[in-house]
Amino acid sequence: MNALHPKKLLLSKWTAVKPIAKNKHFLVSKVIEPDLPEAAIEWVELEAVYSKQQIRLAWRDLRDASQWKQGWV
């Protein structure tokens, strides 16, 4: 998998290996900035393409190939 950087994740496409609440395809709709500007980004918000349901996820979890695949597969 390509190296991920949290500032480059906005609008990236992801596929859940196991569907989450019947949703499989997601788009990073928001990169959540920390309260302190010098702190590292930890969270992103994913939006399901079909149902528009939103979930909050630690962006590093997207690196886990057993849970997520980059792109819409």
GROMACS .gro file of N, CA and C in nm:
model
  219
    1MET      N    1   0.084  -0.117   0.000
    1MET     CA    2   0.000   0.000   0.000
    1MET      C    3   0.089   0.125   0.000
    2ASN      N    4   0.042   0.228  -0.065
    2ASN     CA    5   0.115   0.354  -0.069
    2ASN      C    6   0.122   0.414   0.071
    3ALA      N    7   0.225   0.494   0.094
    3ALA     CA    8   0.236   0.564   0.221
    3ALA      C    9   0.120   0.664   0.234
    4LEU      N   10   0.063   0.670   0.353
    4LEU     CA   11  -0.049   0.760   0.377
    4LEU      C   12  -0.002   0.878   0.459
    5HIS      N   13  -0.054   0.995   0.428
    5HIS     CA   14  -0.029   1.113   0.507
    5HIS      C   15  -0.166   1.174   0.537
    6PRO      N   16  -0.192   1.208   0.662
    6PRO     CA   17  -0.327   1.253   0.698
    6PRO      C   18  -0.375   1.377   0.623
    7LYS      N   19  -0.285   1.465   0.584
    7LYS     CA   20  -0.327   1.586   0.513
    7LYS      C   21  -0.365   1.557   0.368
    8LYS      N   22  -0.327   1.441   0.317
    8LYS     CA   23  -0.359   1.405   0.179
    8LYS      C   24  -0.481   1.312   0.170
    9LEU      N   25  -0.544   1.281   0.283
    9LEU     CA   26  -0.655   1.186   0.284
    9LEU      C   27  -0.789   1.243   0.239
   10LEU      N   28  -0.805   1.373   0.248
   10LEU     CA   29  -0.934   1.434   0.217
   10LEU      C   30  -0.982   1.393   0.078
   11LEU      N   31  -1.105   1.346   0.070
   11LEU     CA   32  -1.172   1.299  -0.051
   11LEU      C   33  -1.114   1.170  -0.110
   12SER      N   34  -1.030   1.101  -0.033
   12SER     CA   35  -0.981   0.971  -0.083
   12SER      C   36  -1.089   0.866  -0.066
   13LYS      N   37  -1.081   0.761  -0.147
   13LYS     CA   38  -1.184   0.657  -0.153
   13LYS      C   39  -1.133   0.531  -0.085
   14TRP      N   40  -1.224   0.464  -0.008
   14TRP     CA   41  -1.187   0.345   0.066
   14TRP      C   42  -1.298   0.241   0.059
   15THR      N   43  -1.258   0.115   0.063
   15THR     CA   44  -1.352   0.003   0.064
   15THR      C   45  -1.331  -0.076   0.192
   16ALA      N   46  -1.438  -0.097   0.266
   16ALA     CA   47  -1.431  -0.179   0.387
   16ALA      C   48  -1.428  -0.326   0.345
   17VAL      N   49  -1.334  -0.402   0.401
   17VAL     CA   50  -1.325  -0.545   0.369
   17VAL      C   51  -1.452  -0.615   0.416
   18LYS      N   52  -1.497  -0.582   0.539
   18LYS     CA   53  -1.624  -0.632   0.591
   18LYS      C   54  -1.718  -0.513   0.599
   19PRO      N   55  -1.835  -0.520   0.536
   19PRO     CA   56  -1.927  -0.405   0.536
   19PRO      C   57  -1.958  -0.355   0.677
   20ILE      N   58  -1.970  -0.224   0.689
   20ILE     CA   59  -2.003  -0.158   0.815
   20ILE      C   60  -2.145  -0.105   0.800
   21ALA      N   61  -2.238  -0.163   0.877
   21ALA     CA   62  -2.380  -0.124   0.870
   21ALA      C   63  -2.429  -0.127   0.725
   22LYS      N   64  -2.395  -0.234   0.655
   22LYS     CA   65  -2.435  -0.258   0.516
   22LYS      C   66  -2.370  -0.160   0.417
   23ASN      N   67  -2.269  -0.087   0.459
   23ASN     CA   68  -2.197   0.004   0.370
   23ASN      C   69  -2.057  -0.050   0.345
   24LYS      N   70  -2.015  -0.042   0.221
   24LYS     CA   71  -1.885  -0.096   0.183
   24LYS      C   72  -1.791   0.013   0.129
   25HIS      N   73  -1.845   0.110   0.058
   25HIS     CA   74  -1.763   0.213  -0.005
   25HIS      C   75  -1.776   0.345   0.071
   26PHE      N   76  -1.659   0.404   0.100
   26PHE     CA   77  -1.654   0.526   0.180
   26PHE      C   78  -1.563   0.629   0.116
   27LEU      N   79  -1.588   0.754   0.153
   27LEU     CA   80  -1.510   0.868   0.108
   27LEU      C   81  -1.468   0.946   0.232
   28VAL      N   82  -1.342   0.987   0.240
   28VAL     CA   83  -1.298   1.069   0.354
   28VAL      C   84  -1.357   1.208   0.333
   29SER      N   85  -1.455   1.242   0.415
   29SER     CA   86  -1.524   1.370   0.397
   29SER      C   87  -1.463   1.482   0.481
   30LYS      N   88  -1.385   1.444   0.583
   30LYS     CA   89  -1.330   1.546   0.671
   30LYS      C   90  -1.207   1.493   0.742
   31VAL      N   91  -1.103   1.575   0.747
   31VAL     CA   92  -0.985   1.547   0.829
   31VAL      C   93  -1.001   1.635   0.952
   32ILE      N   94  -1.011   1.572   1.069
   32ILE     CA   95  -1.041   1.646   1.192
   32ILE      C   96  -0.912   1.701   1.251
   33GLU      N   97  -0.903   1.832   1.253
   33GLU     CA   98  -0.784   1.901   1.304
   33GLU      C   99  -0.785   1.897   1.457
   34PRO      N  100  -0.668   1.879   1.519
   34PRO     CA  101  -0.661   1.879   1.666
   34PRO      C  102  -0.680   2.021   1.721
   35ASP      N  103  -0.710   2.029   1.851
   35ASP     CA  104  -0.729   2.160   1.914
   35ASP      C  105  -0.601   2.243   1.913
   36LEU      N  106  -0.490   2.177   1.937
   36LEU     CA  107  -0.361   2.247   1.935
   36LEU      C  108  -0.299   2.237   1.796
   37PRO      N  109  -0.260   2.347   1.735
   37PRO     CA  110  -0.206   2.344   1.599
   37PRO      C  111  -0.081   2.257   1.583
   38GLU      N  112   0.001   2.246   1.689
   38GLU     CA  113   0.123   2.166   1.678
   38GLU      C  114   0.099   2.017   1.700
   39ALA      N  115  -0.020   1.980   1.742
   39ALA     CA  116  -0.053   1.838   1.765
   39ALA      C  117  -0.076   1.767   1.631
   40ALA      N  118  -0.055   1.637   1.631
   40ALA     CA  119  -0.072   1.558   1.509
   40ALA      C  120  -0.220   1.528   1.483
   41ILE      N  121  -0.254   1.516   1.357
   41ILE     CA  122  -0.389   1.478   1.317
   41ILE      C  123  -0.409   1.331   1.352
   42GLU      N  124  -0.521   1.299   1.417
   42GLU     CA  125  -0.547   1.161   1.456
   42GLU      C  126  -0.674   1.103   1.396
   43TRP      N  127  -0.772   1.187   1.365
   43TRP     CA  128  -0.904   1.137   1.325
   43TRP      C  129  -0.945   1.186   1.187
   44VAL      N  130  -1.021   1.103   1.118
   44VAL     CA  131  -1.087   1.141   0.994
   44VAL      C  132  -1.233   1.101   1.003
   45GLU      N  133  -1.314   1.163   0.921
   45GLU     CA  134  -1.454   1.128   0.914
   45GLU      C  135  -1.480   1.066   0.777
   46LEU      N  136  -1.537   0.946   0.778
   46LEU     CA  137  -1.569   0.876   0.654
   46LEU      C  138  -1.719   0.885   0.630
   47GLU      N  139  -1.756   0.904   0.505
   47GLU     CA  140  -1.897   0.909   0.468
   47GLU      C  141  -1.926   0.795   0.372
   48ALA      N  142  -2.028   0.717   0.405
   48ALA     CA  143  -2.068   0.607   0.318
   48ALA      C  144  -2.125   0.664   0.189
   49VAL      N  145  -2.084   0.609   0.078
   49VAL     CA  146  -2.127   0.661  -0.052
   49VAL      C  147  -2.276   0.641  -0.073
   50TYR      N  148  -2.327   0.526  -0.035
   50TYR     CA  149  -2.467   0.494  -0.063
   50TYR      C  150  -2.564   0.560   0.037
   51SER      N  151  -2.538   0.542   0.167
   51SER     CA  152  -2.634   0.587   0.267
   51SER      C  153  -2.602   0.724   0.326
   52LYS      N  154  -2.484   0.778   0.298
   52LYS     CA  155  -2.439   0.907   0.352
   52LYS      C  156  -2.417   0.903   0.504
   53GLN      N  157  -2.416   0.784   0.563
   53GLN     CA  158  -2.388   0.769   0.705
   53GLN      C  159  -2.242   0.804   0.730
   54GLN      N  160  -2.214   0.871   0.842
   54GLN     CA  161  -2.077   0.914   0.871
   54GLN      C  162  -2.023   0.839   0.991
   55ILE      N  163  -1.894   0.803   0.983
   55ILE     CA  164  -1.827   0.740   1.096
   55ILE      C  165  -1.695   0.812   1.120
   56ARG      N  166  -1.653   0.815   1.245
   56ARG     CA  167  -1.524   0.874   1.281
   56ARG      C  168  -1.427   0.760   1.304
   57LEU      N  169  -1.305   0.776   1.252
   57LEU     CA  170  -1.207   0.669   1.254
   57LEU      C  171  -1.068   0.729   1.271
   58ALA      N  172  -0.983   0.661   1.347
   58ALA     CA  173  -0.843   0.703   1.354
   58ALA      C  174  -0.782   0.678   1.217
   59TRP      N  175  -0.717   0.778   1.161
   59TRP     CA  176  -0.670   0.765   1.022
   59TRP      C  177  -0.569   0.653   1.006
   60ARG      N  178  -0.496   0.619   1.110
   60ARG     CA  179  -0.398   0.511   1.101
   60ARG      C  180  -0.465   0.374   1.082
   61ASP      N  181  -0.593   0.363   1.121
   61ASP     CA  182  -0.666   0.237   1.101
   61ASP      C  183  -0.683   0.205   0.952
   62LEU      N  184  -0.676   0.306   0.867
   62LEU     CA  185  -0.689   0.283   0.723
   62LEU      C  186  -0.570   0.205   0.667
   63ARG      N  187  -0.461   0.198   0.741
   63ARG     CA  188  -0.344   0.120   0.698
   63ARG      C  189  -0.363  -0.030   0.714
   64ASP      N  190  -0.460  -0.070   0.794
   64ASP     CA  191  -0.484  -0.212   0.822
   64ASP      C  192  -0.552  -0.278   0.702
   65ALA      N  193  -0.475  -0.354   0.627
   65ALA     CA  194  -0.526  -0.418   0.504
   65ALA      C  195  -0.632  -0.523   0.532
   66SER      N  196  -0.642  -0.571   0.656
   66SER     CA  197  -0.746  -0.669   0.687
   66SER      C  198  -0.882  -0.601   0.708
   67GLN      N  199  -0.883  -0.467   0.719
   67GLN     CA  200  -1.007  -0.392   0.738
   67GLN      C  201  -1.041  -0.300   0.622
   68TRP      N  202  -0.940  -0.241   0.558
   68TRP     CA  203  -0.962  -0.139   0.456
   68TRP      C  204  -0.876  -0.161   0.333
   69LYS      N  205  -0.933  -0.128   0.217
   69LYS     CA  206  -0.857  -0.127   0.091
   69LYS      C  207  -0.872   0.011   0.030
   70GLN      N  208  -0.761   0.063  -0.022
   70GLN     CA  209  -0.766   0.196  -0.082
   70GLN      C  210  -0.834   0.187  -0.218
   71GLY      N  211  -0.920   0.283  -0.245
   71GLY     CA  212  -0.998   0.284  -0.369
   71GLY      C  213  -1.129   0.211  -0.349
   72TRP      N  214  -1.210   0.210  -0.454
   72TRP     CA  215  -1.338   0.138  -0.449
   72TRP      C  216  -1.320   0.008  -0.525
   73VAL      N  217  -1.313  -0.099  -0.450
   73VAL     CA  218  -1.288  -0.230  -0.508
   73VAL      C  219  -1.416  -0.308  -0.515
   0.00000   0.00000   0.00000
